[in-house]
Short mmCIF file of C-alpha atoms and ligand atoms in Angstrom, two decimals:
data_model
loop_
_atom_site.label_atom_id
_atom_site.label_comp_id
_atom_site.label_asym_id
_atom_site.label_seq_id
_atom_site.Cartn_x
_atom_site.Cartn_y
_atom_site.Cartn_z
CA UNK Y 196 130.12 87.35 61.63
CA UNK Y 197 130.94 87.61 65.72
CA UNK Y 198 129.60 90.87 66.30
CA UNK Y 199 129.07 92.35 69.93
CA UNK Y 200 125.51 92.25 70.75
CA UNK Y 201 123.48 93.78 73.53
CA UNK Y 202 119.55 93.30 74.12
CA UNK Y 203 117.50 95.61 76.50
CA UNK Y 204 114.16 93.95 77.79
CA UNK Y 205 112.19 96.19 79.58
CA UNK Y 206 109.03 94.78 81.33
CA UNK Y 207 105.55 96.40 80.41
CA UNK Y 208 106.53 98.69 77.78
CA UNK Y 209 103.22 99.29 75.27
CA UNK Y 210 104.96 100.16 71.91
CA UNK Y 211 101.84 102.42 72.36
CA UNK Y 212 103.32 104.57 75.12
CA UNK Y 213 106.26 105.88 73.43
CA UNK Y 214 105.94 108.78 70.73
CA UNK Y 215 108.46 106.60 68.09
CA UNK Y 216 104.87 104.89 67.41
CA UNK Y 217 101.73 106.39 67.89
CA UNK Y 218 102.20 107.70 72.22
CA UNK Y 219 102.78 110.69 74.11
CA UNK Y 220 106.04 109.71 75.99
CA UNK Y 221 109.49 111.28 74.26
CA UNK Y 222 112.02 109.24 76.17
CA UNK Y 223 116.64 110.55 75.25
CA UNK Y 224 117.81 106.76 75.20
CA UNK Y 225 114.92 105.07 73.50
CA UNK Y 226 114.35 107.68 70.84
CA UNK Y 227 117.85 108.07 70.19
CA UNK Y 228 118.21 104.13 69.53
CA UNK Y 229 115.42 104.50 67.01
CA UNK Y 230 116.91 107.43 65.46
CA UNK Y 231 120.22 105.17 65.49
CA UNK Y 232 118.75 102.66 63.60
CA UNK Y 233 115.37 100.82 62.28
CA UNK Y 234 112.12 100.24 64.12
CA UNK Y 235 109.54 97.83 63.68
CA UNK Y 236 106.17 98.99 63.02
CA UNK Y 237 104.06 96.06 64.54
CA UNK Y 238 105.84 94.20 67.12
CA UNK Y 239 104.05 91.71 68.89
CA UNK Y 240 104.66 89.59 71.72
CA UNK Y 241 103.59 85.58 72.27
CA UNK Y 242 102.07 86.30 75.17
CA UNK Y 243 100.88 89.58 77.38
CA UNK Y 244 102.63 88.24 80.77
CA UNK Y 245 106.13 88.06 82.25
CA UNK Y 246 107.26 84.94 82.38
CA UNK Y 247 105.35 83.25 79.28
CA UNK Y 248 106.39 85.89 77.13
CA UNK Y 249 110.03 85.78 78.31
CA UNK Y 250 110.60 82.05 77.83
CA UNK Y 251 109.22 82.30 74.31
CA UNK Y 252 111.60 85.14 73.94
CA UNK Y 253 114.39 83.19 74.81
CA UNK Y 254 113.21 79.62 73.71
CA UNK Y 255 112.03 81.31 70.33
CA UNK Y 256 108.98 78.99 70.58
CA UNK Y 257 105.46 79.59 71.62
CA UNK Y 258 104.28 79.51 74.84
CA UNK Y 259 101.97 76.81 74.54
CA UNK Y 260 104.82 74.44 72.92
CA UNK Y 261 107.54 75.05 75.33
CA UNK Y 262 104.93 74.87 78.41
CA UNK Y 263 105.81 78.05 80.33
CA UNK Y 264 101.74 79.28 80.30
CA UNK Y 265 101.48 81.20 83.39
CA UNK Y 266 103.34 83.39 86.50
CA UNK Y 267 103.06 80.06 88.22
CA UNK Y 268 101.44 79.95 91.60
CA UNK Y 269 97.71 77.91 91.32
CA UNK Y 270 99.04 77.32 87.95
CA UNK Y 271 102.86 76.12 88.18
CA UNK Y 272 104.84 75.46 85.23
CA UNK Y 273 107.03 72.90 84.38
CA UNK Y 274 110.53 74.27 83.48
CA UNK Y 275 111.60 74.41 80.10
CA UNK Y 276 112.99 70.93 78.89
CA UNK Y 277 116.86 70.95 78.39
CA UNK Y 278 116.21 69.64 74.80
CA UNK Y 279 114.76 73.01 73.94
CA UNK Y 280 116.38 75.40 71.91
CA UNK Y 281 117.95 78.39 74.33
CA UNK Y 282 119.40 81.70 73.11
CA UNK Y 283 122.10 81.71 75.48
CA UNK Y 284 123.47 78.52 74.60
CA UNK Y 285 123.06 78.93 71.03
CA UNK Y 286 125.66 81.39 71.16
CA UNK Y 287 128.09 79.94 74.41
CA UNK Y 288 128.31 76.79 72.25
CA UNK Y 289 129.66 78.90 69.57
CA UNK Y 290 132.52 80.99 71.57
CA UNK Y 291 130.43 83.48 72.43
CA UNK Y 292 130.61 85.30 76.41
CA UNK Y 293 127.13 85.28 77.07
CA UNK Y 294 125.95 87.66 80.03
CA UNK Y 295 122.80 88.26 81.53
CA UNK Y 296 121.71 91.04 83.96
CA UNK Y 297 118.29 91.75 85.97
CA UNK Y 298 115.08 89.90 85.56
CA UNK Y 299 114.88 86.61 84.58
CA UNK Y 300 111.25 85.22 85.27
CA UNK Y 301 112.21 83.02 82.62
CA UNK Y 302 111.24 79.25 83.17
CA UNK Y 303 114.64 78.07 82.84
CA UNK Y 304 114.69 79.60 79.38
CA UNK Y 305 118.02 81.65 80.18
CA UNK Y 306 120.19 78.61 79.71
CA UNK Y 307 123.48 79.30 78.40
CA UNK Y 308 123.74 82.75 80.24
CA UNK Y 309 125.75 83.69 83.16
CA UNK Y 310 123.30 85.48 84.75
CA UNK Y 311 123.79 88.19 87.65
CA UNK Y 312 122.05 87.80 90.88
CA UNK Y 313 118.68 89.16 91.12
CA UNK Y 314 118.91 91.25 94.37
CA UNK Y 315 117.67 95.03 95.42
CA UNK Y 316 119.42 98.00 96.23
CA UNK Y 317 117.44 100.32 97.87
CA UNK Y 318 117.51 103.69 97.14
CA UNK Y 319 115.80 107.10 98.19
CA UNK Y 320 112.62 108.23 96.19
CA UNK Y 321 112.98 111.11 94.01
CA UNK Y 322 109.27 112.76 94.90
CA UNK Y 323 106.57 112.03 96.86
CA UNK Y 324 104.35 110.88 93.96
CA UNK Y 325 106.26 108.17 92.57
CA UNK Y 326 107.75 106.17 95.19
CA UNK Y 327 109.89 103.73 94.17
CA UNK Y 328 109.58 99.73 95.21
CA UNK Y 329 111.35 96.32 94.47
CA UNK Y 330 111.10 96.74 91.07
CA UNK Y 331 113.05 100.48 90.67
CA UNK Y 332 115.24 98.70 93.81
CA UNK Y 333 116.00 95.39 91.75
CA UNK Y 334 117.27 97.75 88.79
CA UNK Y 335 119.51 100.24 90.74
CA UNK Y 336 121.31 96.89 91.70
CA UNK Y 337 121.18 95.57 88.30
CA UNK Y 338 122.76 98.83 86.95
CA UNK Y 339 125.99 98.48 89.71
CA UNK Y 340 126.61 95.24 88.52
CA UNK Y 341 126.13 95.79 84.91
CA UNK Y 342 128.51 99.02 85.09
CA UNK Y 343 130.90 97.23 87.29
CA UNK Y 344 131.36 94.28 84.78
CA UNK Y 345 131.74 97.03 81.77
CA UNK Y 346 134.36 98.95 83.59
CA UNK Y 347 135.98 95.30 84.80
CA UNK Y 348 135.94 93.21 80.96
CA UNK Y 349 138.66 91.79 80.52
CA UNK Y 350 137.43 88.88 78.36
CA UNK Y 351 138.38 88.92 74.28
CA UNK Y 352 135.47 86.77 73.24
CA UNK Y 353 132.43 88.53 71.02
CA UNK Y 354 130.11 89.55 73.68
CA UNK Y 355 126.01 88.73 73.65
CA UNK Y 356 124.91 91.09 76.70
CA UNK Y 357 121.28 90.89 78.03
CA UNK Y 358 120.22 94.47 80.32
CA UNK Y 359 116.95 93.14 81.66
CA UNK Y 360 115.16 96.02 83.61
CA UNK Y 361 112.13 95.69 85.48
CA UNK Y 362 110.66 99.44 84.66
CA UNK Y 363 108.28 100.54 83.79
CA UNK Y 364 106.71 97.91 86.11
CA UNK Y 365 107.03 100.07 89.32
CA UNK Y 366 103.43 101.20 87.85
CA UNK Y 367 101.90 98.10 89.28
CA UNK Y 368 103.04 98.47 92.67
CA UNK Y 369 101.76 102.54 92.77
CA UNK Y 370 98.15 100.88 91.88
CA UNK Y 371 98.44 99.64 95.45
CA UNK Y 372 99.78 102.67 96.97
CA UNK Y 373 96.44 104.52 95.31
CA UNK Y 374 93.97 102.02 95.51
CA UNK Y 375 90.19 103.30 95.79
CA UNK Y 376 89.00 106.86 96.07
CA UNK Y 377 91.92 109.06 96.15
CA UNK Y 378 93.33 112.00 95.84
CA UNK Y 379 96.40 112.06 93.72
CA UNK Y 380 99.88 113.78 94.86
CA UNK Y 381 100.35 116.43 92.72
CA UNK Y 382 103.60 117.24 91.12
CA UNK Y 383 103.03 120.42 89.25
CA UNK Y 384 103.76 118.94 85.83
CA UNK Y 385 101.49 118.70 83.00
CA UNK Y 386 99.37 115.58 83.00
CA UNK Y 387 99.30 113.71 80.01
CA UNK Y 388 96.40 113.28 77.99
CA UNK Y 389 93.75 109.74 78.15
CA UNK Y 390 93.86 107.98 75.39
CA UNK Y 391 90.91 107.81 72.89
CA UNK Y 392 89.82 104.78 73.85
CA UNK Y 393 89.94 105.55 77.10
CA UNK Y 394 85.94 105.36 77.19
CA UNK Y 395 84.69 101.92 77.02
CA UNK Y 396 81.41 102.06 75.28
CA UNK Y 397 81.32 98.51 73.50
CA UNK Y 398 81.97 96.47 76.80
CA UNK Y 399 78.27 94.28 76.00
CA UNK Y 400 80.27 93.38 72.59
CA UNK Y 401 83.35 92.07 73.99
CA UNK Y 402 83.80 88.24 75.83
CA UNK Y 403 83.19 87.63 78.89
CA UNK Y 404 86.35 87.15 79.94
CA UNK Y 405 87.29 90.82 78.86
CA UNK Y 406 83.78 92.12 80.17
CA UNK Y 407 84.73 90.82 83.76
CA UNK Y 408 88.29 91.61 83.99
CA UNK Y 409 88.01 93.27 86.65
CA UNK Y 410 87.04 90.20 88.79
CA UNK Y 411 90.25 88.48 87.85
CA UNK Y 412 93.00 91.87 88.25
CA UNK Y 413 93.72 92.61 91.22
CA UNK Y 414 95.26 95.66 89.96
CA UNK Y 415 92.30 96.46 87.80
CA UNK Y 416 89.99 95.66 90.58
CA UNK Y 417 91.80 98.02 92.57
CA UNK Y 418 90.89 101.04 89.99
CA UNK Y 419 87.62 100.97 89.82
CA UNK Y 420 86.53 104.31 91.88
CA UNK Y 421 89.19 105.98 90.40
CA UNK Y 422 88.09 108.92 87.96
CA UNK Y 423 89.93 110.25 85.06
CA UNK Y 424 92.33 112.35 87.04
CA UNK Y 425 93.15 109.58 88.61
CA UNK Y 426 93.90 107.71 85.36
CA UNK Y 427 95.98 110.24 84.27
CA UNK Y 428 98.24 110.37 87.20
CA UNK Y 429 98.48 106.83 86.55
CA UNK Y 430 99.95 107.87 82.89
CA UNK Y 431 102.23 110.31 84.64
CA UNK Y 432 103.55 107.91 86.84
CA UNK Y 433 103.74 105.03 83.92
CA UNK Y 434 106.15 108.27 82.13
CA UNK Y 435 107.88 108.70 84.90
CA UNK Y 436 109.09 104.80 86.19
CA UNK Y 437 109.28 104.62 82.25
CA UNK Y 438 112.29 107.24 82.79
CA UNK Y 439 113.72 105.61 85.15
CA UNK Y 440 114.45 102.67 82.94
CA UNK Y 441 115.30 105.45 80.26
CA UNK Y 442 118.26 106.68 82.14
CA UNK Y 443 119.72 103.18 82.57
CA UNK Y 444 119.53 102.50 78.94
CA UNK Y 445 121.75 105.49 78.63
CA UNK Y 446 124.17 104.53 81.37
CA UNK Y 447 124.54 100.97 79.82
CA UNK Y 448 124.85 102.62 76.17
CA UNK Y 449 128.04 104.92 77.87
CA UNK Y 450 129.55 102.59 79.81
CA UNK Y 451 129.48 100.37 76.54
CA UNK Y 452 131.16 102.45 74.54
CA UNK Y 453 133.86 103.11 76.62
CA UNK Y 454 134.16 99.47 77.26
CA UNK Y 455 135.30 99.64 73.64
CA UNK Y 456 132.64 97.18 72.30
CA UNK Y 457 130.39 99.67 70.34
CA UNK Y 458 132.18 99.26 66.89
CA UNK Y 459 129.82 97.15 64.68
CA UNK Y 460 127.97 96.14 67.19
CA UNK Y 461 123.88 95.32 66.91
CA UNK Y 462 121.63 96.89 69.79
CA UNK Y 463 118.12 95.60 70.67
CA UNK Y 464 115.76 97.21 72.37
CA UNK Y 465 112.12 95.65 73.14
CA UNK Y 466 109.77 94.65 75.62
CA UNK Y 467 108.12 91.61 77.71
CA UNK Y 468 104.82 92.82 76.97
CA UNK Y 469 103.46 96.18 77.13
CA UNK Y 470 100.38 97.91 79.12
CA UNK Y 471 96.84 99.41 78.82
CA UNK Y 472 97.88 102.81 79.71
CA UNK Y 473 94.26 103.52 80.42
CA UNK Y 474 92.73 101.92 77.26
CA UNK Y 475 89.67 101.08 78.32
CA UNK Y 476 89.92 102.33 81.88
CA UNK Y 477 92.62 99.55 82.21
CA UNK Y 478 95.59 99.20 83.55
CA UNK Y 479 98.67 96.67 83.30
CA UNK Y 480 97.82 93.68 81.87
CA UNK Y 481 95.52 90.72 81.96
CA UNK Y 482 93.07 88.74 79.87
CA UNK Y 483 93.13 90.91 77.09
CA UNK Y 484 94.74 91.02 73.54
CA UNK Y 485 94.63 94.56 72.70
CA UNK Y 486 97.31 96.42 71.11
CA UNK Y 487 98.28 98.11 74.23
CA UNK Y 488 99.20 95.27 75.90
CA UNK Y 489 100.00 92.68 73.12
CA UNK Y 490 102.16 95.60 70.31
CA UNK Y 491 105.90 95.73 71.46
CA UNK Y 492 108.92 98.22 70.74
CA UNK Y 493 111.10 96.45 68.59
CA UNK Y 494 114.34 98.83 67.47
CA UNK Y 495 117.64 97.21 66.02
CA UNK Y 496 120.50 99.93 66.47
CA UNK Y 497 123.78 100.59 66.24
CA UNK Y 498 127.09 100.61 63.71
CA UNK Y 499 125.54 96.90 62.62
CA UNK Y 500 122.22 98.64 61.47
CA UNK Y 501 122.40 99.55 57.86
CA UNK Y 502 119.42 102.61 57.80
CA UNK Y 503 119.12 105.17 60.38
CA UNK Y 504 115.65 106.53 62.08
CA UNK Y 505 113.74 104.29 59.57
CA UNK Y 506 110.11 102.81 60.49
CA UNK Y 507 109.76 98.97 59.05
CA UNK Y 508 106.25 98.70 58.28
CA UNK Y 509 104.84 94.75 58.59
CA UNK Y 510 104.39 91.88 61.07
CA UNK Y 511 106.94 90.68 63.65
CA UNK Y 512 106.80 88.68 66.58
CA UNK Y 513 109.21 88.53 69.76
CA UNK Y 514 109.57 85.10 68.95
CA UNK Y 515 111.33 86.35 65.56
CA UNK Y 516 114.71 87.79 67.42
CA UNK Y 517 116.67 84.02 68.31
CA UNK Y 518 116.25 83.28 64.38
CA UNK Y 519 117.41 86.69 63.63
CA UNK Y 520 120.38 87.23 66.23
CA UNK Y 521 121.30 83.16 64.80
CA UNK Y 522 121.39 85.08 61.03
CA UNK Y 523 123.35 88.22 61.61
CA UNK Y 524 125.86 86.47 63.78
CA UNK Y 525 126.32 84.21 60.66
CA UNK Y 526 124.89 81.14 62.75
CA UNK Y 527 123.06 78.11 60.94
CA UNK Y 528 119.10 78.55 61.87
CA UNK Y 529 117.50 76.40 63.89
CA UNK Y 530 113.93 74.59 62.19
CA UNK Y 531 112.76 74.20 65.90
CA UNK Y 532 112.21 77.82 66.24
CA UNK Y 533 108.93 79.32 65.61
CA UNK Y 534 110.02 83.16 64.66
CA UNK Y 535 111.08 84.07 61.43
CA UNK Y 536 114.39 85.52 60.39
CA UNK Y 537 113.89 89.26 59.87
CA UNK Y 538 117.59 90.09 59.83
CA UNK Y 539 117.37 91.70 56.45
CA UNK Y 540 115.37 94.88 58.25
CA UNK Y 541 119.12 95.20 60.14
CA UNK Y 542 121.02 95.32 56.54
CA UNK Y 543 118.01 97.77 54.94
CA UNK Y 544 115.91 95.48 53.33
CA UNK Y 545 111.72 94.53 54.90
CA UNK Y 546 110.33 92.53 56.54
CA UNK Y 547 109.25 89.30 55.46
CA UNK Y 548 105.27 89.04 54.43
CA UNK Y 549 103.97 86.75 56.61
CA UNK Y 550 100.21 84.81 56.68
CA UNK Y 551 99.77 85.88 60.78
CA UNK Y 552 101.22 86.56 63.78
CA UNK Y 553 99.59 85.40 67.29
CA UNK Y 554 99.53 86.08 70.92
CA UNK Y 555 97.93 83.90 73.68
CA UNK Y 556 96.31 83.96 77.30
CA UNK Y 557 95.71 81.56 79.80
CA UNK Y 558 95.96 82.47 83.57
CA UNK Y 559 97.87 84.98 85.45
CA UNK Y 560 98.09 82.82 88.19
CA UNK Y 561 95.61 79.95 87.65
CA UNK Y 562 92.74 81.72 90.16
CA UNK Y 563 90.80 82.31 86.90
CA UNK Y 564 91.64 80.66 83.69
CA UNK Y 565 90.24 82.40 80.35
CA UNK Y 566 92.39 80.69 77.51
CA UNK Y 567 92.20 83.24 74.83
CA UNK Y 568 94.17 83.87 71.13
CA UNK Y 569 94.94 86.66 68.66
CA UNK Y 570 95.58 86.52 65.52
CA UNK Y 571 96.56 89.32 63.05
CA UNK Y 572 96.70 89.01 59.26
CA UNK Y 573 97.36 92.33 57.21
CA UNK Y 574 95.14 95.11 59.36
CA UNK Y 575 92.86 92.52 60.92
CA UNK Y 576 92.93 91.05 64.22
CA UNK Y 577 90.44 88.10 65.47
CA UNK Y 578 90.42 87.41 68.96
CA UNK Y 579 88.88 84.19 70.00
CA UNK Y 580 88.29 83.06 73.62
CA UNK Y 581 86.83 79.69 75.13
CA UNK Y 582 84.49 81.08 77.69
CA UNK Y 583 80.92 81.49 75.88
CA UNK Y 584 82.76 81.10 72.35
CA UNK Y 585 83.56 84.96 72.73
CA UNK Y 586 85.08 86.73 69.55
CA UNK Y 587 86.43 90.16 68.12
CA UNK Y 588 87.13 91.65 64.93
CA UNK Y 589 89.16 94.64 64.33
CA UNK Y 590 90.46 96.32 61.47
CA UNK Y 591 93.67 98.43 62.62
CA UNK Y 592 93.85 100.51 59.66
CA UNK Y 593 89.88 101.94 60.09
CA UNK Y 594 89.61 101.52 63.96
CA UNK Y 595 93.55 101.80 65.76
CA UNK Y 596 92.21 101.59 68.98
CA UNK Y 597 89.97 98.79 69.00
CA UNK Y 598 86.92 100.92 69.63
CA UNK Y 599 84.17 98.43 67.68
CA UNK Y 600 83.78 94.80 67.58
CA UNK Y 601 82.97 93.81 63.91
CA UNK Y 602 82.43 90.14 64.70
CA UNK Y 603 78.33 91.25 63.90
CA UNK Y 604 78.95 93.65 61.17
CA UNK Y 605 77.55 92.34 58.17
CA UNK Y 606 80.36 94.64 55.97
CA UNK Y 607 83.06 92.21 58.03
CA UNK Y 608 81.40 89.05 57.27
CA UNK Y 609 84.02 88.07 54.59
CA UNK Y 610 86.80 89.03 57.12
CA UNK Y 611 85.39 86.94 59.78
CA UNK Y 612 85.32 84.33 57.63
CA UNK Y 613 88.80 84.17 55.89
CA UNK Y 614 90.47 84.89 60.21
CA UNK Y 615 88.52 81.96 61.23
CA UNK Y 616 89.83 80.06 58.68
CA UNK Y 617 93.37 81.25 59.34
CA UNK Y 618 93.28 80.71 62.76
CA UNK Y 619 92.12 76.78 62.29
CA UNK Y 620 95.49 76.76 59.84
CA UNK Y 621 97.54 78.29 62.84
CA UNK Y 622 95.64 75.93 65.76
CA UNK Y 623 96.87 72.79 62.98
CA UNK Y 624 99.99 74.27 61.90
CA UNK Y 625 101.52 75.57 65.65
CA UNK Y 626 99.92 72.10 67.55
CA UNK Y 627 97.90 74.74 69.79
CA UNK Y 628 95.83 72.11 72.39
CA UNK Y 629 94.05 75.73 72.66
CA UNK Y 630 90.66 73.69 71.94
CA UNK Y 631 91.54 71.11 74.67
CA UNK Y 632 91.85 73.98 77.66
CA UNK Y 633 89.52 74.47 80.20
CA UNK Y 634 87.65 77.22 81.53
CA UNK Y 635 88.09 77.86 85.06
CA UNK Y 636 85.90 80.66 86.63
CA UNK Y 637 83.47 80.71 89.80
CA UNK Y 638 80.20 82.52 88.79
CA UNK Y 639 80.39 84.84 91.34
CA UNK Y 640 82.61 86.95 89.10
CA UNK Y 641 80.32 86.68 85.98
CA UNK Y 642 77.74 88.51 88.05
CA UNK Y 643 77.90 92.50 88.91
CA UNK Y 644 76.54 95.36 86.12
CA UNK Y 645 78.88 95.68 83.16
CA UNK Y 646 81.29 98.28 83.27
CA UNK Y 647 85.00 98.13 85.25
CA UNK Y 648 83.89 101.12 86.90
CA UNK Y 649 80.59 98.89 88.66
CA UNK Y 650 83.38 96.27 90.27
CA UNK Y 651 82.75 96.64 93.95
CA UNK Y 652 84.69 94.40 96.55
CA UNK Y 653 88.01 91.94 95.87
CA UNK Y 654 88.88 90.05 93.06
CA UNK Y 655 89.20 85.91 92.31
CA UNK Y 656 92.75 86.12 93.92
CA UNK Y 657 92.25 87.78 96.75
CA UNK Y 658 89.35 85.20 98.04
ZN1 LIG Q 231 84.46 93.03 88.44
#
């Protein structure tokens, strides 16, 4: 069936952040989606990073089979072969008016959209604290086009709408504006709490690419005299550009509805990738695999979506929502894709078991490159990176915050065991060249004291 259908991306939203999972931050326009409809417990994405995870999202295949493995710079990608699979043209080819608004950072994956212009409107900052920059800039313009084109439709095809907002990504620009020892703007309002991983006590555990982070992050590089005040301004400030993004979903969800297209339609709401929100004493994302930055939102809403303010407990994958927009629009699937159909969450049935779900890194932008994997099965999650054959072992139901690496408990050995086995299944299975990669660090940042906090000086991309 032709239904309307519109997807909102935002870009570094943790699933962890928002108090629909297990965060601090109530936000009117997300919550009331989930309320509106189901969300998915364990949402991951293929990638922590902008554009690999966004050209899996729209290619529906993994980032290391459709090429897209990096931001590009010392590492450029090659666009995305026209022979791939594309959203967009999946459902043009089909009748469909296919729009896309905001950030694309795609790899070429948006084919088959008509896609708005990525420009900036500038517009005054709301408080001292939180200054706004091209990102809050690039979606005040996005939001004037998309509410011009919803007042202007005059077109009778079904409509597949893409609202791609760059917030909360702001965050990573404020990092600049408080780099070092500072003292932080105050705004009067409560600060929100640090997380309880926020202390990092099993660094010497963890690989070395995860032990040195801060040598390849600018951003994190950039924190590392900050003290926990500090960190939680940078919370506040994550709520706050987080906000920002809230209040478009709600313009876009008005200005929908009066458009007349609400009846029966499906609404998605997800993320790129999400952040560390102080995990760790991190902040954005790099290198890492953690739940912060790898777990997702992932709400279907809307008349199409059977249950309302339901939690779907299981496994999903960003890569799963082409295969499932394909099977709720009535669409023949597509045995290219590498998701899984989970439409039957949308007419209140579970999610499919599955064996795994993964998540890769390779370089942000090719200064350091630390090709890394996750894999989860049930509550465990093995982590596997080149550099000095580093592993981790969690078990998410015992230890939600990745606090202790069980790859030496002797309890675990079993578990260790059965992932490693899994993940030589998932290398075969997904043709991952991850064992063909190759390391790429200078030793000069494999050398201070441990601890993010001992990082003195600039990182591998600022040299
Ligand atoms: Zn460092």
């Amino acid at each position: 069936m032709k239904r309307n259908i519109l997807i909102f991306v935002l870009d570094q939203l943790s699933a962890r952040a928002l108090d629909i999972y297990d965060g601090q931050f109530h936000m009117d326009a997300i919550n009331a989606l989930a309320d509106d409809g189901v969300t998915v417990s364990d949402c991951y994405t293929p990638y922590p990073l902008c554009q690999p995870a966004r050209a899996a999202l729209w290619t529906g295949r993994y980032p290391h089979r459709n090429g897209v493995w990096s931001n590009g710079r010392q590492c450029p990608i090659t666009p995305i072969d026209s022979s791939f699979p594309a959203l967009g043209e999946a459902f043009a080819d089909v009748g469909y008016e296919t729009r896309h608004f905001g950030k694309k950072h795609d790899g070429g994956a948006l084919r088959g959209f008509i896609s708005s212009e990525e420009k900036e409107k500038k517009i005054p900052d709301e408080c001292e604290a939180y200054p706004f920059n091209m990102d809050t800039y690039a979606d005040a313009y996005t939001m004037d086009e998309v509410l011009s084109y919803l007042k202007d439709r005059q077109d009778e095809r079904p409509l597949l709408m893409v609202v791609d907002l760059i917030n909360p990504h702001n965050i990573c620009g404020w990092i600049g504006k408080n780099k070092g020892a500072h003292k932080d703007v105050e705004t009067g309002e409560e600060l929100p709490e640090l997380p309880p991983n926020f202390h990092f006590d099993d660094i010497a555990s963890r690989p070395l690419p995860v032990q040195y982070l801060c040598c390849s992050h600018v951003r994190q590089g950039q924190t590392s005299e900050w003290n926990e005040d500090n960190f939680r301004h940078y919370l506040a400030a994550y709520r706050y550009y987080l906000s920002c993004a809230d209040r478009c979903v709600a313009k876009t969800i008005e200005a929908y509805k009066e458009a007349g297209l609400w009846d029966d339609s499906l609404i998605v709401f997800t993320s790129d990738h999400g952040d560390n929100i102080t995990a760790r004493r991190s902040v954005t994302k790099q290198v890492t695999l953690y739940e912060e930055v790898t777990k997702v939102p992932l709400i279907f809403s809307g008349p199409a979506v059977k249950e309302k303010g339901v939690m779907k407990n299981g496994l999903s994958s960003l890569l799963d929502l082409f295969p499932t927009l394909l099977s709720v629009s009535g669409l023949p699937a597509d045995s290219r894709l590498d998701g899984c159909d989970i439409s039957a969450v949308i007419n209140g049935g579970d999610l499919p078991q599955r064996r795994y779900i993964t998540s890769e890194w390779y370089t942000e932008w090719g200064y350091t490159i630390s090709p890394g994997r996750m894999i989860r099965s049930g509550n465990i999650k093995y982590m596997k990176y080149l550099e000095g054959n580093g592993e981790e072992l969690y078990d998410t139901a015992k230890d939600p915050y990745e606090m202790r690496n069980l790859v030496h408990d002797p309890g675990y050995k079993d578990e260790l065991d059965r992932m490693r086995t899994l993940f030589s299944e998932y290398i075969e299975e997904s043709e991952d060249p991850f064992y063909s990669l190759q390391v790429k660090v200078d030793p000069r940042w494999r050398e201070h004291k441990l601890g993010y906090e001992n990082h003195t000086g600039p990182t591998a991309p600022e040299v």
